[in-house]
Coordinates of C-alpha atoms in Angstrom, one line a residue:
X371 CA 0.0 0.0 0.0
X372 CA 1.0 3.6 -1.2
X373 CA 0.7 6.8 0.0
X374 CA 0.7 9.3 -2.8
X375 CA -0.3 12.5 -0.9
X376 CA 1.0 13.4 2.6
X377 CA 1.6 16.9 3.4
X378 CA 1.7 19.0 6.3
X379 CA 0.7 22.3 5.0
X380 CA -3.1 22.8 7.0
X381 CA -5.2 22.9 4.0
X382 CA -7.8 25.6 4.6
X383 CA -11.7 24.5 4.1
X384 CA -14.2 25.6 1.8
X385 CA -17.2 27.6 3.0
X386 CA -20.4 27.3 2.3
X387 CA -20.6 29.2 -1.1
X388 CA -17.9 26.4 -2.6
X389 CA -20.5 23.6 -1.4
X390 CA -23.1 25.6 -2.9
X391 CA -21.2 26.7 -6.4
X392 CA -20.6 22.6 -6.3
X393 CA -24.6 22.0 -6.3
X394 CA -25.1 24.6 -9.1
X395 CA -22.0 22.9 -11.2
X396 CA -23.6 19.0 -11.0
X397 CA -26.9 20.4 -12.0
X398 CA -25.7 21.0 -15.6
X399 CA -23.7 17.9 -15.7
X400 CA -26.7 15.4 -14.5
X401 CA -29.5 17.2 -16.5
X402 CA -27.2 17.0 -19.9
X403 CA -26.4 13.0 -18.7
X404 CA -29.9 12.4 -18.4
X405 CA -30.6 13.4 -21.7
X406 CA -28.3 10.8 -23.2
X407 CA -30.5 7.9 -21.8
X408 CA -34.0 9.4 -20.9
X409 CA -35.6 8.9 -24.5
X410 CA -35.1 5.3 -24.9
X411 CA -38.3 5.2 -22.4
X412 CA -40.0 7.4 -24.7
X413 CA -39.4 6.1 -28.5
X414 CA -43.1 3.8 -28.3
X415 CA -45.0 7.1 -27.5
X416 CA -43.1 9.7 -29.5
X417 CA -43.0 7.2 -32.5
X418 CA -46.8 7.2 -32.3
X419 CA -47.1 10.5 -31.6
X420 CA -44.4 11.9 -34.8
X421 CA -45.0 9.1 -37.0
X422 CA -40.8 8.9 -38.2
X423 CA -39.8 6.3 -40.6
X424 CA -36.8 4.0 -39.2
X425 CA -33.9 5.9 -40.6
X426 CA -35.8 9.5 -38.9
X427 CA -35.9 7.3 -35.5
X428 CA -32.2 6.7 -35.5
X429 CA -31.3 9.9 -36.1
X430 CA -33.7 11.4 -33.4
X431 CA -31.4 8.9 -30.7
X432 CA -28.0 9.5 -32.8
X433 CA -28.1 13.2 -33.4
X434 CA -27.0 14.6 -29.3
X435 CA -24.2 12.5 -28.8
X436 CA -22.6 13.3 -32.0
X437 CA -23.5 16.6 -32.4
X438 CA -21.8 16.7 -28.6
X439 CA -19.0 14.4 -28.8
X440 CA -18.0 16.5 -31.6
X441 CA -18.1 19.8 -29.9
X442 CA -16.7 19.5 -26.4
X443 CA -12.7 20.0 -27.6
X444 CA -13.6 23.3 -29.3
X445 CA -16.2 24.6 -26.5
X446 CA -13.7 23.7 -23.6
X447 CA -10.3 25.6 -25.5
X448 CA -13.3 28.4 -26.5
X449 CA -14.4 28.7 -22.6
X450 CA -10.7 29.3 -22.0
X451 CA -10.3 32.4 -24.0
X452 CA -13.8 34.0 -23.5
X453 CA -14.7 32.6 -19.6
X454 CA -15.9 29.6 -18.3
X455 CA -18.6 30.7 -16.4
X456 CA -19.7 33.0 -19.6
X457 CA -19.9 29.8 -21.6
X458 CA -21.7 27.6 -18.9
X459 CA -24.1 30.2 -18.9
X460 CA -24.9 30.8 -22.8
X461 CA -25.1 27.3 -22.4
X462 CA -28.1 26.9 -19.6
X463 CA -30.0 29.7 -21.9
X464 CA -29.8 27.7 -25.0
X465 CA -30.7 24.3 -23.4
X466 CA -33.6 25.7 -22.1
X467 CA -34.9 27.0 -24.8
X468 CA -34.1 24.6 -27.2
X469 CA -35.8 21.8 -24.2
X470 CA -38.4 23.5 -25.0
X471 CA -39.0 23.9 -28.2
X472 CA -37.9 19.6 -28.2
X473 CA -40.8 19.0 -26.3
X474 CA -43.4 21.0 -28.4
X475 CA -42.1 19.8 -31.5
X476 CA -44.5 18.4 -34.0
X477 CA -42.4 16.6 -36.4
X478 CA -40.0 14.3 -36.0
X479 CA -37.7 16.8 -38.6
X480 CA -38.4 19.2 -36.3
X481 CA -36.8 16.8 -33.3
X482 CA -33.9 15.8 -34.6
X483 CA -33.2 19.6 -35.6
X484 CA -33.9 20.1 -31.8
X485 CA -31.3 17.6 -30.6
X486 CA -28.9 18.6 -32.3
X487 CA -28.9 21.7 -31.0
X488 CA -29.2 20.1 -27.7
X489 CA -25.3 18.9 -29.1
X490 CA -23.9 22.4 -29.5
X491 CA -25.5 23.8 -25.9
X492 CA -24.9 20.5 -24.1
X493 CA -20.8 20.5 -25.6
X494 CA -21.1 24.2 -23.8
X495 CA -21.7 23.2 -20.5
X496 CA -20.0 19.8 -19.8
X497 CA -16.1 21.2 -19.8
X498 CA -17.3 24.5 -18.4
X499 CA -18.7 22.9 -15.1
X500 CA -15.0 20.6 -14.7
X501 CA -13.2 23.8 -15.4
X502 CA -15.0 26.0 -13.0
X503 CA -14.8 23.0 -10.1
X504 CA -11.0 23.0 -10.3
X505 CA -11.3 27.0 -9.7
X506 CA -13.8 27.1 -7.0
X507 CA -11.9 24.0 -5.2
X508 CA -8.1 24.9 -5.5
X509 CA -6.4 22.4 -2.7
X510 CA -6.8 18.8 -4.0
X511 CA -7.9 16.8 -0.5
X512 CA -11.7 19.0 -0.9
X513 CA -11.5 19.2 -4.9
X514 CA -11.3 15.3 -4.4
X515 CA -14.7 15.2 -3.1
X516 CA -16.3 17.9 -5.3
X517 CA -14.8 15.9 -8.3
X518 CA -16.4 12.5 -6.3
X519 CA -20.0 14.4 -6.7
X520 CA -19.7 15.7 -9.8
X521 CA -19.0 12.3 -11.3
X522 CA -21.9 10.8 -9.3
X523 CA -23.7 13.4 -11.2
X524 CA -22.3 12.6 -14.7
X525 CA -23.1 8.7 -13.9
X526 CA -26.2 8.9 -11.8
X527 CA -27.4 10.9 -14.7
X528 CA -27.4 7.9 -17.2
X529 CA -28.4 5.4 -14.7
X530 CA -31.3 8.0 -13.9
X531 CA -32.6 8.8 -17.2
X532 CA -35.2 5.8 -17.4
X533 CA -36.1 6.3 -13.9
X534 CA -36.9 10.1 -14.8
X535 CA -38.4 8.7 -18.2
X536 CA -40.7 6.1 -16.9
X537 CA -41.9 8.3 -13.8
X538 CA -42.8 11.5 -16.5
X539 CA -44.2 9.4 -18.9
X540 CA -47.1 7.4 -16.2
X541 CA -48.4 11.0 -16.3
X542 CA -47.6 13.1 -18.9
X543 CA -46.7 13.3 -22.5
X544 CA -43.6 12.2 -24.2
X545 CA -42.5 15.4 -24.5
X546 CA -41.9 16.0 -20.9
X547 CA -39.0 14.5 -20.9
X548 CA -37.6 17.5 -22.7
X549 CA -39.7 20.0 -21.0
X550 CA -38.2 18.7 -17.2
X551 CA -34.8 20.6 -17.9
X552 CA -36.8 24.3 -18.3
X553 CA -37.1 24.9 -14.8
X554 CA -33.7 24.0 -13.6
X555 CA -32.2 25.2 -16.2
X556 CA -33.8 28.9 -15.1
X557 CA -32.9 28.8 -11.6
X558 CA -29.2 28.3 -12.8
X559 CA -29.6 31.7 -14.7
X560 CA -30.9 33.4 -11.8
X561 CA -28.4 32.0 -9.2
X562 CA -24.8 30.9 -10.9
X563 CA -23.6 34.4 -11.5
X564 CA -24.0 35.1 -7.9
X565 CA -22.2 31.5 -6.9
X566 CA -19.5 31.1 -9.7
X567 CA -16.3 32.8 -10.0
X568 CA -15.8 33.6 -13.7
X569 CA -12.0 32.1 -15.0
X570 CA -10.1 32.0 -18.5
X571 CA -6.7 31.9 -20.0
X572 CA -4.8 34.8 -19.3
X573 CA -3.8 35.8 -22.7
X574 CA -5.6 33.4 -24.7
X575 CA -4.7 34.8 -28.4
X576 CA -7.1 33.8 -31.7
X577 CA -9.2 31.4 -31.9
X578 CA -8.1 28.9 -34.0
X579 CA -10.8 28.2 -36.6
X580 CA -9.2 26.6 -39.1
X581 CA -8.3 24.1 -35.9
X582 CA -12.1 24.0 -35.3
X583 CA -13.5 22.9 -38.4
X584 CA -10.8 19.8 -38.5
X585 CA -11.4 18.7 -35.1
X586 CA -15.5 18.7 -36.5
X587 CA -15.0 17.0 -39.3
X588 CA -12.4 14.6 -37.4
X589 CA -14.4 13.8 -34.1
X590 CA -18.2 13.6 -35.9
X591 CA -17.8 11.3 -39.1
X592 CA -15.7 8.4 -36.1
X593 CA -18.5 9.1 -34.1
X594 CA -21.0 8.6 -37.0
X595 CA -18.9 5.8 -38.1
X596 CA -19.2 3.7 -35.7
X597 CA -22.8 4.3 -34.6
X598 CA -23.1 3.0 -38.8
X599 CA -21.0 -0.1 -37.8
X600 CA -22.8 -0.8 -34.6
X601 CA -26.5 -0.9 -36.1
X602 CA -25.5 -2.2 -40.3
X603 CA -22.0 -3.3 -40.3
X604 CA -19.3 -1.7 -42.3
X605 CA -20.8 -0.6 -45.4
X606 CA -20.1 2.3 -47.6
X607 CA -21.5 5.0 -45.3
X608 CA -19.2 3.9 -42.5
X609 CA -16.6 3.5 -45.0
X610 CA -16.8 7.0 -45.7
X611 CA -17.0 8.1 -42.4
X612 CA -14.0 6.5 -41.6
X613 CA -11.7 8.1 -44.7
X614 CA -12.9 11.6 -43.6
X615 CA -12.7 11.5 -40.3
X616 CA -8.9 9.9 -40.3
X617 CA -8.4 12.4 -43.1
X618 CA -9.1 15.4 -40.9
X619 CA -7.2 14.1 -37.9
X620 CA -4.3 13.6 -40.2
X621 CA -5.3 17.5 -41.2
X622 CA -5.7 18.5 -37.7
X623 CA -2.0 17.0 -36.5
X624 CA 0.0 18.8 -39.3
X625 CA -2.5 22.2 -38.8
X626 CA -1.1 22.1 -34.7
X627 CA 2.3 21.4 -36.0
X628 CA 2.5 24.5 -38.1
X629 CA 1.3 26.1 -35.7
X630 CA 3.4 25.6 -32.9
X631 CA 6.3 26.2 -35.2
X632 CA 4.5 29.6 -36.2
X633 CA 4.3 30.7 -32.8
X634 CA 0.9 31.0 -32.6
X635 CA -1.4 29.1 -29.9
X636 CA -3.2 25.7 -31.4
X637 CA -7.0 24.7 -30.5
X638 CA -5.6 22.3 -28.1
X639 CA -2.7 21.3 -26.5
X640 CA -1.8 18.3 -27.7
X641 CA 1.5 18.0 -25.7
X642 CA -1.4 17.3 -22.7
X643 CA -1.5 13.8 -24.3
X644 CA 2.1 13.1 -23.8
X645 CA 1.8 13.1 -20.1
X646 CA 0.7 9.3 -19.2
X647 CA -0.9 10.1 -16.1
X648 CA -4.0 12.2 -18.5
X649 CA -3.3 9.8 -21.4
X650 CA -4.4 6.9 -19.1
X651 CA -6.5 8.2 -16.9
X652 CA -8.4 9.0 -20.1
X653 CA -8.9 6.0 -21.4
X654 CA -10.3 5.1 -18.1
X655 CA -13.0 7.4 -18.3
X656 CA -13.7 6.1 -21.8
X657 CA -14.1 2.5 -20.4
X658 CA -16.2 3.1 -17.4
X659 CA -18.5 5.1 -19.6
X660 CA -18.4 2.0 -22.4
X661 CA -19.9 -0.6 -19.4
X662 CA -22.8 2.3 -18.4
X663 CA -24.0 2.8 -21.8
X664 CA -23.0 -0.9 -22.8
X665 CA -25.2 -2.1 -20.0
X666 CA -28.1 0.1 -20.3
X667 CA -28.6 -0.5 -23.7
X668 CA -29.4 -4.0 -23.2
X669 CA -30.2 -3.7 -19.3
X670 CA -33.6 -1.5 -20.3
X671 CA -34.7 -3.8 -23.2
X672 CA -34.3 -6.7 -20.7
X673 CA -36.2 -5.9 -18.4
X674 CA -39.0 -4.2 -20.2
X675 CA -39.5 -7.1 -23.1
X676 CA -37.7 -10.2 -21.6
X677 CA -39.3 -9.6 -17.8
X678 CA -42.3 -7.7 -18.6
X679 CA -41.3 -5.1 -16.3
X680 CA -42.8 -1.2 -16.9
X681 CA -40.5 1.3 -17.7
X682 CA -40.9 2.9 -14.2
X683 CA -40.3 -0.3 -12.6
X684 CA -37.1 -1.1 -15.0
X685 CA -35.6 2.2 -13.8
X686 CA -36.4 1.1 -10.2
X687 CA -34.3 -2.3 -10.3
X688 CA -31.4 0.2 -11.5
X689 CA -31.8 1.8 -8.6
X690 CA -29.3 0.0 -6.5
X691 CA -26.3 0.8 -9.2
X692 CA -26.8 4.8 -9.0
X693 CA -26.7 4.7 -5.1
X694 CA -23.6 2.5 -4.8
X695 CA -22.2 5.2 -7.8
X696 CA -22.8 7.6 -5.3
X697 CA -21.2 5.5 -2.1
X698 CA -18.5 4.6 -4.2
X699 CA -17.5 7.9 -5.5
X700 CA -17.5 9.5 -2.1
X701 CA -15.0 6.9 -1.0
X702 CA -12.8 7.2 -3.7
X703 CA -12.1 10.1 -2.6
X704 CA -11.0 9.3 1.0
X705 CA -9.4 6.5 -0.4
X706 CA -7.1 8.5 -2.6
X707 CA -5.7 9.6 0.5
X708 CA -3.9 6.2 1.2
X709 CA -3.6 4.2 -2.5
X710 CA -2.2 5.4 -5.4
X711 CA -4.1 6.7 -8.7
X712 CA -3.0 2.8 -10.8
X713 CA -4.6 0.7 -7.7
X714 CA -8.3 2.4 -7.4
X715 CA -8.3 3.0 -11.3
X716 CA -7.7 -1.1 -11.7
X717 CA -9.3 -1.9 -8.9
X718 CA -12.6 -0.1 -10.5
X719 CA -12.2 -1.3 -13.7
X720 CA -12.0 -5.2 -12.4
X721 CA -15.3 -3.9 -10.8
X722 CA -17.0 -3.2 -14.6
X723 CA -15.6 -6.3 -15.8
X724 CA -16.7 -8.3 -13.0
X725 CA -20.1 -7.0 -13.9
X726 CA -19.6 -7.9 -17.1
X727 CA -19.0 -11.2 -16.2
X728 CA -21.8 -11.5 -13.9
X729 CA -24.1 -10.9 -16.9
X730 CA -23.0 -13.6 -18.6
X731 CA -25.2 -16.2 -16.7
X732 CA -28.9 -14.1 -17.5
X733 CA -31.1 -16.6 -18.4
X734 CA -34.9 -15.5 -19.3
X735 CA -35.9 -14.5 -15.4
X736 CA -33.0 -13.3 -13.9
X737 CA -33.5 -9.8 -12.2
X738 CA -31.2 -10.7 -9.6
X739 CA -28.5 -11.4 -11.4
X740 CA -28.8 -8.2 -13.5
X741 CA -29.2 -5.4 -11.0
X742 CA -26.0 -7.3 -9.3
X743 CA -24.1 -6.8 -12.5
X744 CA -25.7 -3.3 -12.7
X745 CA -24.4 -3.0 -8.8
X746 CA -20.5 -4.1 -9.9
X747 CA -20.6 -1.5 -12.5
X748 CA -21.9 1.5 -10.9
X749 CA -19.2 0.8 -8.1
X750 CA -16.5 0.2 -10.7
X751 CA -17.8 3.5 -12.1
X752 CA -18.2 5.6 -9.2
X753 CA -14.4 4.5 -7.8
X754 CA -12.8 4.9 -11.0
X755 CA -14.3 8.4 -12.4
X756 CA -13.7 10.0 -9.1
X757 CA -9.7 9.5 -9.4
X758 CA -9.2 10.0 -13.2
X759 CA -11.4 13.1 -13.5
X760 CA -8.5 14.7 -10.5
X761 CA -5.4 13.7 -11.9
X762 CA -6.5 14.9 -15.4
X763 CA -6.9 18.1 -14.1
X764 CA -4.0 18.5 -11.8
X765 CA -1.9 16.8 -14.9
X766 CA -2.8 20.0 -17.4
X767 CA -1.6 23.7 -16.4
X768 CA -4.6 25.9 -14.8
X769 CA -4.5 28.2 -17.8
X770 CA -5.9 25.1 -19.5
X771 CA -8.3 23.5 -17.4
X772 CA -11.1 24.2 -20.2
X773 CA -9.1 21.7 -22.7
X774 CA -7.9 19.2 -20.4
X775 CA -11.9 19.0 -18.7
X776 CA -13.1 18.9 -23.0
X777 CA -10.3 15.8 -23.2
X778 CA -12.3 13.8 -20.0
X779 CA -15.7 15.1 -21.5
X780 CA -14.7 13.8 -24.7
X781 CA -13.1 10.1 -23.3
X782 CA -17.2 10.1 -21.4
X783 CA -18.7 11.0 -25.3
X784 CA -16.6 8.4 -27.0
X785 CA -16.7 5.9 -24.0
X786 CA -20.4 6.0 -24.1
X787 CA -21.1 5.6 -28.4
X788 CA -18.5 2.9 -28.3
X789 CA -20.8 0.9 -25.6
X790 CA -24.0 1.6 -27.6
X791 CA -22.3 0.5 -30.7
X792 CA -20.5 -2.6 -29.7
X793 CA -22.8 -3.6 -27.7
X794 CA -25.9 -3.0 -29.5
X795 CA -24.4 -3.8 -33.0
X796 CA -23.2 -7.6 -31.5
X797 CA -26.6 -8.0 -29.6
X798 CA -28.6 -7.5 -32.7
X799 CA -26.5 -9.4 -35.3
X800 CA -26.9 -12.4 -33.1
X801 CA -30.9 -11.8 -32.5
X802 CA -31.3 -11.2 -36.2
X803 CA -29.3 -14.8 -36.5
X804 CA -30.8 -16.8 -34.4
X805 CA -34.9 -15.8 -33.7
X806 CA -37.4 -17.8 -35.5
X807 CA -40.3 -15.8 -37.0
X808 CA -43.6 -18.6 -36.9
X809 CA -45.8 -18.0 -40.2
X810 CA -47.9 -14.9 -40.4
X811 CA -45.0 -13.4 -38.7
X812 CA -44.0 -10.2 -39.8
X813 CA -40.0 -9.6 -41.4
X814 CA -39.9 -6.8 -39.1
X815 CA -39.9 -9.0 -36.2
X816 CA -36.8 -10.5 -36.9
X817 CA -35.0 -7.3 -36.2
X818 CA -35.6 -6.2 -32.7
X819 CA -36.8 -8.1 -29.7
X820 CA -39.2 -4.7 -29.8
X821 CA -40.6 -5.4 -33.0
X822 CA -41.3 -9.0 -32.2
X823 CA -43.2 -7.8 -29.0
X824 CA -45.3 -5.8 -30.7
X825 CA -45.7 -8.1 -33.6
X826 CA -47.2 -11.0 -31.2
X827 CA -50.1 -8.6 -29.8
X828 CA -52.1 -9.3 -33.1
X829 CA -50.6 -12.7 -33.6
X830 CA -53.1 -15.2 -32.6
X831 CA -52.0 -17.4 -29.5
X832 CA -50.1 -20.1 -30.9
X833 CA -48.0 -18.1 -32.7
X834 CA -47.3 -15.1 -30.7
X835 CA -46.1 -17.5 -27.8
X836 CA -43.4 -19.0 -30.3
X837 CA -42.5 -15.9 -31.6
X838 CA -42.3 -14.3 -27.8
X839 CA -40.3 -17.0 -26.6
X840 CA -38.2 -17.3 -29.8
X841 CA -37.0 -14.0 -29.5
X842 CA -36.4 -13.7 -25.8
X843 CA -34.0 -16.6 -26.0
X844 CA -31.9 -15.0 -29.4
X845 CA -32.2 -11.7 -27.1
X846 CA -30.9 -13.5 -24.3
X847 CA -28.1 -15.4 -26.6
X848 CA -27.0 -11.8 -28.2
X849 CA -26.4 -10.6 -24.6
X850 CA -24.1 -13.7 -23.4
X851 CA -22.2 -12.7 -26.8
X852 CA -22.4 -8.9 -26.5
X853 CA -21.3 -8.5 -23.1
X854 CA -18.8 -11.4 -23.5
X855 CA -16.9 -9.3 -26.3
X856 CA -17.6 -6.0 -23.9
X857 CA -15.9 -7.8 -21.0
X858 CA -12.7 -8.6 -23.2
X859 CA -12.7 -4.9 -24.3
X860 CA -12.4 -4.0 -20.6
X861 CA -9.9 -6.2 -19.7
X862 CA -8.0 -5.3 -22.1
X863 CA -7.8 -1.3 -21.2
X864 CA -7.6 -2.8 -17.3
X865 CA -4.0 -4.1 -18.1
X866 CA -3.0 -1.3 -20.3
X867 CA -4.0 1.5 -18.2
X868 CA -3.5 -0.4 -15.2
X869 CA 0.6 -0.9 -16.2
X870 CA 0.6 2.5 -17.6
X871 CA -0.6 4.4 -14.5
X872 CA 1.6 2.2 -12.5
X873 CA 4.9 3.2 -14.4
X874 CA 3.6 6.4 -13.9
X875 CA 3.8 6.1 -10.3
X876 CA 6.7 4.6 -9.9
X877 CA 8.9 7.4 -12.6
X878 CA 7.2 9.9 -9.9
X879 CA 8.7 8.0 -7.0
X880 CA 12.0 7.6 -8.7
X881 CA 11.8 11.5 -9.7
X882 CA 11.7 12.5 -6.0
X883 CA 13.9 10.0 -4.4
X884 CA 16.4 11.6 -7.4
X885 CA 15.5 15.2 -6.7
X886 CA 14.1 15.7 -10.3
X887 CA 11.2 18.2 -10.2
X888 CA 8.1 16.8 -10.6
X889 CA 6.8 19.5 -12.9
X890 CA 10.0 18.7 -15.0
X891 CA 9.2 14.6 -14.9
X892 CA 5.8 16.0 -16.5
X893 CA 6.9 18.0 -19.2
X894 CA 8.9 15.4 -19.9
X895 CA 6.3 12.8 -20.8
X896 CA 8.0 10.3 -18.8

């Protein structure tokens, strides 16, 4: 065991307007997480309600988290020149108002034109909030804990969003779920100039825009891509994805190379990624975010078509996993106290694949086993998240906390397509392969568990109960598959992040038994 802080400078406390700038900084974060997961709960109704064909549908799920994956690098480098707190709140205004307008829309054209916006004013807020923590909570022993709630917030959110989803919708109309984040969203207005200090770059020079249209067309068509991969396979469309996106990051690497050599100051730093310690701690966030959205994706479906359960009562047996998220992150932060960055970040990551692993034995009525898989995760999530959100900011200079907060914003973004995608994409190949439609069956039912449950309601009895248990047992066998390939994903980043943090650690120990500067050992990459 390794004690990686001990000081005995007296650290001063912070008063109650820090805890109180904290509350108004995880509002933002868990109302923009919820939104990521909440309209899976709604697609029946608002598919009724809108009428969209298939490809519409997608788009109306796809369309925030690329739209926001692809932003958060240029809104967290453009919160450093103009103000963090200035961003965060353009950002609450134009949620708001765009919530709004999502949940009066009356077309599903008009939807999708809504999320996306969502995107840009969602990419505003998420690296503003990290960057204005890391002001408000300058000693690292209290900035610990704030990070240990704001990262309950980020993950609660997800794990929350069919709670929030199902308890809306056994009242009101599917477009409350967009509506919910008006009110909030207005008390923020009224109350965060009062609460949060405003911070930027000192001398921040031009924007670079050149910089931000390649890291667009870099970060959305890989995003798109493998969304494309995850629900068709790799055809043309992901094809092209693929060749523009590594095209523009190719563009984007010899654009901040000129620049440097120029003089003049780069969208981001990219020498950030050369220290292991944010490199690392990065892909960490990535992974924990890759088992939430891996398991809800086929954790909601379960429950609702395989066990019958309502949506309200799904989100219930979640439950469990967003309070130990919250136990979990709180101790992280004590914990940090006494072992080292490597151990908790393995140690929660053996948590996610233990989950993983645990939801290889769901069988057709296994609740149990699933909210204890959903338990392993959120405490792998809530341990993990915690740590690597702190050491990527004390990694980067303060003058750029807005870029390195965008870099763990962007691991979450990334993190969480990849679990849809790989997940989803393995789940359904495997359904589509293995269910067996009776006759009078319709093709659609061969797609989606969904579509075969709603295909056996005018079935007669015979053949609905074939086709019902059919696809419950392909649904079940695309799981044991799905989650079997998501586990060796995990373990995988457990062993290289686990060894990379830990030589880390140890060039840090060797650095101050040697009298090299720490700050030296960083710029150094080593």
């Amino acid at each position: 065991m390794s004690r990686p802080e001990v000081s005995t400078v007296p650290v001063e406390r912070p008063g109650a307007r820090a805890w109180l700038a904290l509350a108004v900084l995880v509002i933002p974060t868990l109302l923009v997480s919820i939104d990521n997961t909440v309209l899976g709960v709604a697609l029946p109704e608002l598919s009724a309600a809108l009428s969209p064909d298939a490809s519409t549908l997608l788009w109306v799920v796809d369309i925030y988290p690329l739209v926001l994956a692809g932003l958060l690098v240029t809104m967290g480098t453009l919160g450093d020149r103009i103000g963090r707190r200035r961003l965060l709140m353009i950002g609450v205004a134009g949620f708001g108002v765009v919530s709004l307008a999502a949940g009066f829309a009356t077309s599903a054209g008009q939807l999708v034109a809504a999320r996306a916006l969502l995107g840009v004013f969602g990419a505003m807020l998420m690296p503003s909030t990290l960057a204005l923590l890391r002001t408000v909570f300058v000693d690292r022993v209290h900035r610990r804990l704030a990070l240990a709630v704001w990262a309950t917030g980020f993950a609660a959110g997800a794990a929350l969003g069919p709670i929030v989803g199902g308890l809306l919708l056994e009242h009101f109309w599917w477009g409350s779920i967009f509506v919910m984040s008006v009110p909030p969203m207005a008390l923020l207005l009224v109350v965060a100039p009062f609460l949060l200090p405003e911070s930027r770059e000192p001398s921040p020079g031009r924007l670079d825009l050149v910089g931000v249209l390649l890291s667009l067309l870099a970060m959305g068509p890989l995003v798109l891509a493998v969304k494309l991969i995850g629900s068709s396979g790799f055809g043309p469309g992901a094809a092209a994805s693929v060749l523009v996106g590594a095209a523009a990051a190719v563009g984007f690497v010899l654009h901040y190379r000129r620049r440097v050599r120029a003089g003049l100051d780069p969208l981001i730093d990219l020498e950030l990624f050369a220290r292991p310690v944010l490199r690392y701690s990065a892909l960490a966030n990535a992974t924990t975010m890759f088992g939430l959205t891996g398991l809800l994706f086929f954790a909601a479906q379960y429950l609702q078509l395989v066990l019958g359960s309502s949506p309200l009562e799904a989100g219930l047996l979640l439950l469990p996993s967003f309070l130990v998220t919250i136990v979990a992150g709180l101790a992280a932060a004590r914990l940090a106290r006494r072992f080292a960055l490597h151990q908790l970040v393995s140690v929660g990551l053996a948590l996610v694949l233990a989950g993983f692993a645990v939801s290889l034995f769901l069988q057709v009525d296994s609740a149990v086993l699933l909210t204890t898989a959903a338990v392993l995760i959120g405490a792998g999530i809530g341990l993990s998240e915690t740590v690597t959100n702190d050491a990527i900011l004390a990694a980067a200079p303060p003058e750029k906390a807005g870029a390195a907060s965008a870099v763990s914003e962007t691991a979450y973004e990334v993190g969480a397509v990849f679990g849809t995608a790989v997940v989803g994409g393995v789940l359904s190949a495997v359904y589509r392969d293995a269910v067996v439609l009776p006759g009078g069956a319709p093709a659609a039912a061969g797609e989606t568990l969904g579509s075969a449950v709603e295909a056996a309601r005018s079935l007669p009895a015979g053949p609905a109960g074939e086709l019902l248990a059919s696809g419950r047992e392909a649904f079940v066998a695309g799981v044991d598959l799905a989650v079997g390939v998501a586990a060796a994903i995990v373990a995988v980043v457990l062993v290289t992040a686990g060894t990379g943090l830990w030589r880390a650690h140890r060039a840090v120990l060797a650095a101050g038994a040697s009298g090299i500067p720490e700050r030296a050992l960083q710029r150094s990459g080593r």
